[in-house]
PDB file of C-alpha atoms in Angstrom:
ATOM      1  CA  MET A1340     -21.146  53.960 -12.347  1.00 49.00           C
ATOM      2  CA  LYS A1341     -17.463  53.158 -12.301  1.00 50.00           C
ATOM      3  CA  LYS A1342     -17.328  52.502  -8.556  1.00 53.00           C
ATOM      4  CA  PRO A1343     -20.136  49.889  -8.501  1.00 54.00           C
ATOM      5  CA  LEU A1344     -18.569  48.154 -11.514  1.00 51.00           C
ATOM      6  CA  LEU A1345     -15.197  48.111  -9.762  1.00 48.00           C
ATOM      7  CA  CYS A1346     -16.783  46.655  -6.641  1.00 50.00           C
ATOM      8  CA  VAL A1347     -18.467  43.918  -8.675  1.00 47.00           C
ATOM      9  CA  MET A1348     -15.194  43.008 -10.373  1.00 50.00           C
ATOM     10  CA  LEU A1349     -13.309  42.916  -7.074  1.00 47.00           C
ATOM     11  CA  SER A1350     -16.001  40.764  -5.509  1.00 52.00           C
ATOM     12  CA  PHE A1351     -15.816  38.359  -8.446  1.00 48.00           C
ATOM     13  CA  LEU A1352     -12.036  38.090  -8.185  1.00 46.00           C
ATOM     14  CA  LEU A1353     -12.241  37.452  -4.439  1.00 46.00           C
ATOM     15  CA  PHE A1354     -14.846  34.756  -5.082  1.00 45.00           C
ATOM     16  CA  LEU A1355     -12.597  33.012  -7.600  1.00 43.00           C
ATOM     17  CA  SER A1356      -9.661  33.232  -5.204  1.00 43.00           C
ATOM     18  CA  ALA A1357     -11.695  31.695  -2.386  1.00 43.00           C
ATOM     19  CA  CYS A1358     -12.871  28.866  -4.646  1.00 42.00           C
ATOM     20  CA  GLY A1359      -9.337  28.156  -5.762  1.00 40.00           C
ATOM     21  CA  SER A1360      -7.996  28.008  -2.240  1.00 36.00           C
ATOM     22  CA  GLY A1361     -10.874  25.763  -1.229  1.00 36.00           C
ATOM     23  CA  VAL A1362     -10.070  23.254  -3.954  1.00 32.00           C
ATOM     24  CA  GLN A1363      -6.399  23.301  -3.098  1.00 34.00           C
ATOM     25  CA  GLY A1364      -7.095  22.795   0.573  1.00 31.00           C
ATOM     26  CA  SER A1365      -9.387  19.833  -0.106  1.00 29.00           C
ATOM     27  CA  THR A1366      -6.857  17.981  -2.236  1.00 32.00           C
ATOM     28  CA  ALA A1367      -5.625  14.898  -0.386  1.00 43.00           C
ATOM     29  CA  GLY A1368      -2.588  12.752  -1.005  1.00 45.00           C
ATOM     30  CA  SER A1369       0.856  13.634  -2.234  1.00 45.00           C
ATOM     31  CA  ILE A1370       2.212  17.125  -2.857  1.00 48.00           C
ATOM     32  CA  PHE A1371       4.731  15.483  -5.186  1.00 52.00           C
ATOM     33  CA  LYS A1372       4.268  14.594  -8.830  1.00 55.00           C
ATOM     34  CA  ASP A1373       5.074  10.921  -8.297  1.00 74.00           C
ATOM     35  CA  GLY A1374       2.715   8.719  -6.311  1.00 90.00           C
ATOM     36  CA  ILE A1375       3.621   6.360  -3.503  1.00 95.00           C
ATOM     37  CA  ALA A1376       4.340   3.439  -5.887  1.00 94.00           C
ATOM     38  CA  GLU A1377       6.905   5.467  -7.818  1.00 94.00           C
ATOM     39  CA  PHE A1378       8.472   6.692  -4.577  1.00 95.00           C
ATOM     40  CA  ILE A1379       8.918   3.147  -3.291  1.00 96.00           C
ATOM     41  CA  ASN A1380      10.152   1.916  -6.652  1.00 94.00           C
ATOM     42  CA  THR A1381      12.749   4.702  -6.829  1.00 94.00           C
ATOM     43  CA  ASN A1382      14.034   4.651  -3.260  1.00 96.00           C
ATOM     44  CA  TYR A1383      14.052   0.985  -2.254  1.00 97.00           C
ATOM     45  CA  ILE A1384      15.504  -2.178  -3.795  1.00 96.00           C
ATOM     46  CA  LEU A1385      13.043  -4.429  -5.610  1.00 95.00           C
ATOM     47  CA  HIS A1386      13.536  -7.940  -4.271  1.00 93.00           C
ATOM     48  CA  ASP A1387      10.697 -10.110  -5.566  1.00 90.00           C
ATOM     49  CA  VAL A1388       7.169 -10.099  -6.980  1.00 91.00           C
ATOM     50  CA  VAL A1389       4.327 -12.385  -5.881  1.00 89.00           C
ATOM     51  CA  THR A1390       1.387 -13.061  -8.190  1.00 88.00           C
ATOM     52  CA  SER A1391      -2.193 -13.514  -6.989  1.00 87.00           C
ATOM     53  CA  LYS A1392      -3.694 -16.967  -7.198  1.00 82.00           C
ATOM     54  CA  GLU A1393      -6.899 -15.413  -8.498  1.00 84.00           C
ATOM     55  CA  ARG A1394      -5.705 -12.991 -11.176  1.00 85.00           C
ATOM     56  CA  SER A1395      -2.205 -12.629 -12.567  1.00 84.00           C
ATOM     57  CA  GLU A1396      -2.504  -8.846 -12.910  1.00 87.00           C
ATOM     58  CA  ASP A1397      -2.830  -8.513  -9.127  1.00 91.00           C
ATOM     59  CA  ILE A1398       0.603  -8.599  -7.529  1.00 92.00           C
ATOM     60  CA  SER A1399       2.533  -7.891  -4.389  1.00 93.00           C
ATOM     61  CA  GLU A1400       5.973  -6.333  -4.878  1.00 94.00           C
ATOM     62  CA  ILE A1401       8.609  -6.816  -2.205  1.00 94.00           C
ATOM     63  CA  PHE A1402      11.243  -4.130  -1.692  1.00 96.00           C
ATOM     64  CA  ILE A1403      14.131  -3.776   0.747  1.00 96.00           C
ATOM     65  CA  ALA A1404      14.817  -0.475   2.529  1.00 98.00           C
ATOM     66  CA  GLU A1405      18.446  -0.830   3.486  1.00 97.00           C
ATOM     67  CA  ASN A1406      19.625   0.313   6.933  1.00 97.00           C
ATOM     68  CA  LYS A1407      16.225   1.755   7.811  1.00 97.00           C
ATOM     69  CA  SER A1408      13.879   0.793  10.625  1.00 97.00           C
ATOM     70  CA  ILE A1409      10.131   0.303  10.229  1.00 97.00           C
ATOM     71  CA  ASP A1410       9.572   3.652  11.958  1.00 97.00           C
ATOM     72  CA  GLU A1411      11.930   5.433   9.564  1.00 97.00           C
ATOM     73  CA  VAL A1412      10.307   3.922   6.486  1.00 98.00           C
ATOM     74  CA  ALA A1413       6.795   4.672   7.756  1.00 97.00           C
ATOM     75  CA  THR A1414       7.806   8.294   8.340  1.00 97.00           C
ATOM     76  CA  GLU A1415       9.274   8.573   4.820  1.00 97.00           C
ATOM     77  CA  LEU A1416       6.169   7.154   3.198  1.00 97.00           C
ATOM     78  CA  GLN A1417       3.805   9.416   5.136  1.00 96.00           C
ATOM     79  CA  ALA A1418       5.935  12.458   4.340  1.00 96.00           C
ATOM     80  CA  HIS A1419       5.661  11.683   0.629  1.00 95.00           C
ATOM     81  CA  GLU A1420       1.950  10.869   0.560  1.00 95.00           C
ATOM     82  CA  THR A1421      -0.660  10.739   3.303  1.00 95.00           C
ATOM     83  CA  PRO A1422      -2.194   7.246   3.596  1.00 96.00           C
ATOM     84  CA  ARG A1423      -5.912   6.579   3.913  1.00 95.00           C
ATOM     85  CA  GLU A1424      -5.243   4.529   7.019  1.00 95.00           C
ATOM     86  CA  ILE A1425      -2.194   3.670   9.091  1.00 96.00           C
ATOM     87  CA  SER A1426      -2.064   0.961  11.714  1.00 96.00           C
ATOM     88  CA  GLU A1427      -0.177   0.924  14.964  1.00 93.00           C
ATOM     89  CA  LYS A1428       3.079  -1.015  14.885  1.00 94.00           C
ATOM     90  CA  LYS A1429       2.592  -4.391  16.519  1.00 93.00           C
ATOM     91  CA  ASN A1430       4.701  -7.557  16.513  1.00 90.00           C
ATOM     92  CA  ASP A1431       7.178  -5.845  14.178  1.00 92.00           C
ATOM     93  CA  LYS A1432       4.500  -5.163  11.585  1.00 95.00           C
ATOM     94  CA  GLN A1433       2.858  -1.975  10.371  1.00 96.00           C
ATOM     95  CA  VAL A1434       0.372  -1.342   7.562  1.00 97.00           C
ATOM     96  CA  LEU A1435      -0.212   1.824   5.545  1.00 97.00           C
ATOM     97  CA  VAL A1436      -3.226   1.824   3.238  1.00 97.00           C
ATOM     98  CA  TYR A1437      -3.343   3.989   0.125  1.00 96.00           C
ATOM     99  CA  ASN A1438      -6.037   4.356  -2.527  1.00 91.00           C
ATOM    100  CA  ASP A1439      -5.019   1.306  -4.543  1.00 90.00           C
ATOM    101  CA  SER A1440      -2.451  -0.495  -2.422  1.00 94.00           C
ATOM    102  CA  PHE A1441      -1.525  -1.830   0.994  1.00 96.00           C
ATOM    103  CA  ILE A1442       2.033  -1.131   2.163  1.00 97.00           C
ATOM    104  CA  ILE A1443       3.175  -3.695   4.729  1.00 97.00           C
ATOM    105  CA  LEU A1444       6.349  -3.059   6.699  1.00 96.00           C
ATOM    106  CA  THR A1445       8.211  -5.910   8.401  1.00 95.00           C
ATOM    107  CA  PRO A1446      11.854  -6.591   9.334  1.00 94.00           C
ATOM    108  CA  ASP A1447      13.995  -8.052   6.559  1.00 92.00           C
ATOM    109  CA  GLU A1448      14.181 -11.777   7.283  1.00 85.00           C
ATOM    110  CA  ASN A1449      17.799 -11.860   6.097  1.00 89.00           C
ATOM    111  CA  ASN A1450      19.051  -8.666   7.763  1.00 93.00           C
ATOM    112  CA  PRO A1451      17.301  -7.096  10.777  1.00 90.00           C
ATOM    113  CA  GLU A1452      18.972  -3.764   9.988  1.00 95.00           C
ATOM    114  CA  ASN A1453      16.743  -3.497   6.906  1.00 97.00           C
ATOM    115  CA  THR A1454      13.000  -3.170   6.493  1.00 97.00           C
ATOM    116  CA  MET A1455      10.959  -5.215   4.053  1.00 96.00           C
ATOM    117  CA  VAL A1456       8.427  -3.052   2.200  1.00 97.00           C
ATOM    118  CA  GLU A1457       5.644  -5.085   0.632  1.00 96.00           C
ATOM    119  CA  MET A1458       3.405  -3.158  -1.761  1.00 96.00           C
ATOM    120  CA  ALA A1459       0.308  -5.200  -2.591  1.00 95.00           C
ATOM    121  CA  THR A1460      -2.607  -4.189  -4.772  1.00 94.00           C
ATOM    122  CA  THR A1461      -5.906  -3.957  -2.943  1.00 94.00           C
ATOM    123  CA  ASN A1462      -7.218  -6.886  -5.006  1.00 93.00           C
ATOM    124  CA  PHE A1463      -4.202  -8.997  -4.043  1.00 94.00           C
ATOM    125  CA  VAL A1464      -4.936  -8.394  -0.358  1.00 94.00           C
ATOM    126  CA  ARG A1465      -8.634  -9.138  -0.829  1.00 93.00           C
ATOM    127  CA  ASP A1466      -8.100 -12.427  -2.672  1.00 91.00           C
ATOM    128  CA  ASN A1467      -5.022 -13.818  -0.943  1.00 91.00           C
ATOM    129  CA  TYR A1468      -4.255 -12.476   2.519  1.00 92.00           C
ATOM    130  CA  SER A1469      -5.242 -14.287   5.669  1.00 91.00           C
ATOM    131  CA  PRO A1470      -7.360 -12.061   7.954  1.00 92.00           C
ATOM    132  CA  ASP A1471      -5.237 -13.288  10.867  1.00 90.00           C
ATOM    133  CA  PHE A1472      -2.297 -11.321   9.459  1.00 92.00           C
ATOM    134  CA  PHE A1473      -4.080  -8.071  10.339  1.00 93.00           C
ATOM    135  CA  ASP A1474      -4.957  -9.000  13.931  1.00 92.00           C
ATOM    136  CA  GLY A1475      -4.030  -6.071  16.151  1.00 91.00           C
ATOM    137  CA  LEU A1476      -3.303  -3.901  13.109  1.00 94.00           C
ATOM    138  CA  LEU A1477      -6.600  -3.184  11.351  1.00 93.00           C
ATOM    139  CA  VAL A1478     -10.066  -4.121  12.624  1.00 93.00           C
ATOM    140  CA  MET A1479     -12.282  -6.278  10.429  1.00 92.00           C
ATOM    141  CA  TRP A1480     -15.008  -3.694   9.803  1.00 94.00           C
ATOM    142  CA  LEU A1481     -12.372  -1.295   8.503  1.00 94.00           C
ATOM    143  CA  LEU A1482     -10.904  -3.989   6.249  1.00 93.00           C
ATOM    144  CA  ASP A1483     -14.415  -4.706   4.927  1.00 92.00           C
ATOM    145  CA  ASP A1484     -14.649  -1.052   3.994  1.00 92.00           C
ATOM    146  CA  LEU A1485     -11.145  -0.750   2.527  1.00 94.00           C
ATOM    147  CA  LEU A1486     -11.543  -3.936   0.470  1.00 93.00           C
ATOM    148  CA  ASP A1487     -15.160  -3.127  -0.440  1.00 90.00           C
ATOM    149  CA  VAL A1488     -16.380  -6.578   0.607  1.00 89.00           C
ATOM    150  CA  ASP A1489     -19.101  -7.366   3.150  1.00 90.00           C
ATOM    151  CA  ASP A1490     -17.838  -9.767   5.843  1.00 90.00           C
ATOM    152  CA  TRP A1491     -14.471 -10.120   4.119  1.00 92.00           C
ATOM    153  CA  GLY A1492     -12.820 -11.336   7.307  1.00 87.00           C
ATOM    154  CA  LYS A1493     -15.409 -14.062   7.903  1.00 89.00           C
ATOM    155  CA  ASN A1494     -15.487 -15.241   4.289  1.00 88.00           C
ATOM    156  CA  GLN A1495     -11.708 -15.200   3.884  1.00 89.00           C
ATOM    157  CA  ARG A1496     -11.183 -16.990   7.183  1.00 88.00           C
ATOM    158  CA  ASN A1497     -13.529 -19.782   6.053  1.00 87.00           C
ATOM    159  CA  LYS A1498     -11.500 -20.048   2.843  1.00 83.00           C
ATOM    160  CA  CYS A1499      -8.294 -20.289   4.862  1.00 84.00           C
ATOM    161  CA  TYR A1500      -9.676 -22.979   7.121  1.00 80.00           C
ATOM    162  CA  SER A1501     -10.744 -25.010   4.081  1.00 75.00           C
ATOM    163  CA  ASN A1502      -7.285 -24.832   2.539  1.00 71.00           C
ATOM    164  CA  ASN A1503      -4.552 -23.019   4.403  1.00 65.00           C
ATOM    165  CA  ASP A1504      -2.377 -23.023   1.254  1.00 66.00           C
ATOM    166  CA  ASP A1505      -4.871 -20.580  -0.289  1.00 68.00           C
ATOM    167  CA  CYS A1506      -4.046 -17.933   2.285  1.00 83.00           C
ATOM    168  CA  TYR A1507      -1.091 -15.597   2.254  1.00 88.00           C
ATOM    169  CA  GLN A1508       0.588 -14.745   5.552  1.00 86.00           C
ATOM    170  CA  GLY A1509       2.980 -12.084   4.282  1.00 87.00           C
ATOM    171  CA  TYR A1510       6.119 -12.575   2.240  1.00 86.00           C
ATOM    172  CA  GLY A1511       8.434 -13.617   5.046  1.00 71.00           C
ATOM    173  CA  SER A1512       5.992 -16.173   6.456  1.00 65.00           C
ATOM    174  CA  SER A1513       4.382 -17.696   3.370  1.00 51.00           C
ATOM    175  CA  GLY A1514       7.072 -18.819   0.967  1.00 43.00           C
ATOM    176  CA  GLY A1515       6.384 -22.009  -0.964  1.00 41.00           C
ATOM    177  CA  SER A1516       3.717 -21.745  -3.644  1.00 48.00           C
ATOM    178  CA  TYR A1517       3.156 -18.032  -3.067  1.00 54.00           C
ATOM    179  CA  LYS A1518       6.728 -17.066  -3.772  1.00 48.00           C
ATOM    180  CA  HIS A1519       6.675 -18.934  -7.062  1.00 41.00           C
ATOM    181  CA  PHE A1520       2.988 -19.439  -7.822  1.00 41.00           C
ATOM    182  CA  GLY A1521       2.466 -20.671 -11.356  1.00 38.00           C
ATOM    183  CA  GLY A1522       6.064 -19.884 -12.219  1.00 36.00           C
ATOM    184  CA  SER A1523       5.081 -16.277 -12.831  1.00 38.00           C
ATOM    185  CA  SER A1524       6.653 -14.653  -9.779  1.00 35.00           C
ATOM    186  CA  THR A1525      10.197 -13.646 -10.564  1.00 35.00           C
ATOM    187  CA  VAL A1526      13.026 -12.018  -8.675  1.00 31.00           C
ATOM    188  CA  ARG A1527      13.635  -8.364  -9.556  1.00 31.00           C
ATOM    189  CA  GLY A1528      10.101  -7.695 -10.669  1.00 35.00           C
ATOM    190  CA  GLY A1529       9.494  -9.639 -13.850  1.00 35.00           C
ATOM    191  CA  THR A1530       5.747  -9.124 -13.494  1.00 35.00           C
ATOM    192  CA  SER A1531       5.893  -5.651 -12.021  1.00 38.00           C
ATOM    193  CA  THR A1532       3.671  -2.967 -13.507  1.00 37.00           C
ATOM    194  CA  VAL A1533       5.821  -0.196 -12.025  1.00 36.00           C
ATOM    195  CA  ARG A1534       8.461   1.230 -14.313  1.00 30.00           C
ATOM    196  CA  GLY A1535      12.056   1.487 -13.188  1.00 33.00           C
ATOM    197  CA  GLY A1536      13.313  -0.576 -10.317  1.00 35.00           C
ATOM    198  CA  GLY A1537      15.251   1.349  -7.714  1.00 34.00           C
ATOM    199  CA  PRO A1538      18.869   0.986  -6.611  1.00 31.00           C
ATOM    200  CA  GLY A1539      20.347  -2.426  -7.199  1.00 34.00           C
ATOM    201  CA  THR A1540      17.711  -3.655  -9.607  1.00 34.00           C
ATOM    202  CA  GLY A1541      18.966  -6.194 -12.064  1.00 34.00           C
ATOM    203  CA  LYS A1542      22.050  -7.122 -10.049  1.00 32.00           C
TER     204      LYS A1542
END
């Protein structure tokens, strides 16, 4: 009687072990406690915050990675947390897509030795970005899926053609109303929802 009971108990323990390893193996994302937003906020310098024209809670935060190339920054971000999608680098631009944000890497317009790291909420991208910005980076059907909008590219392009000022071309290219829309976008993250601020914040 003891041997069958022992076998049953061992089988049960092995079953639990297998289930546990299966759950662990299926877990995607970061192996670190902090998510990608906290990593960016801690390691790069917060430069500015852009507010959506649709909803003030949707923002795009602009950081500077000093003395780092786009390739180096992309490698750091992927090492910290695996993105849902990552584009090829084209025309000095690269996009990493996470669960609730788009990370856009471009050269710093003021210092080519640095990389500009733009972290935009998914809603900010959906409501403000020009589809043309993603040409050669992410195909439209994938953007439809990531933004959860049918024919997003077509609809957003029509909006842009109607009023080009309503479309965002990325921080370095847009400027004007997008950098200071409604007076709510402030240098050093006045509207940021991420705590902290990274090296140099508040200088």
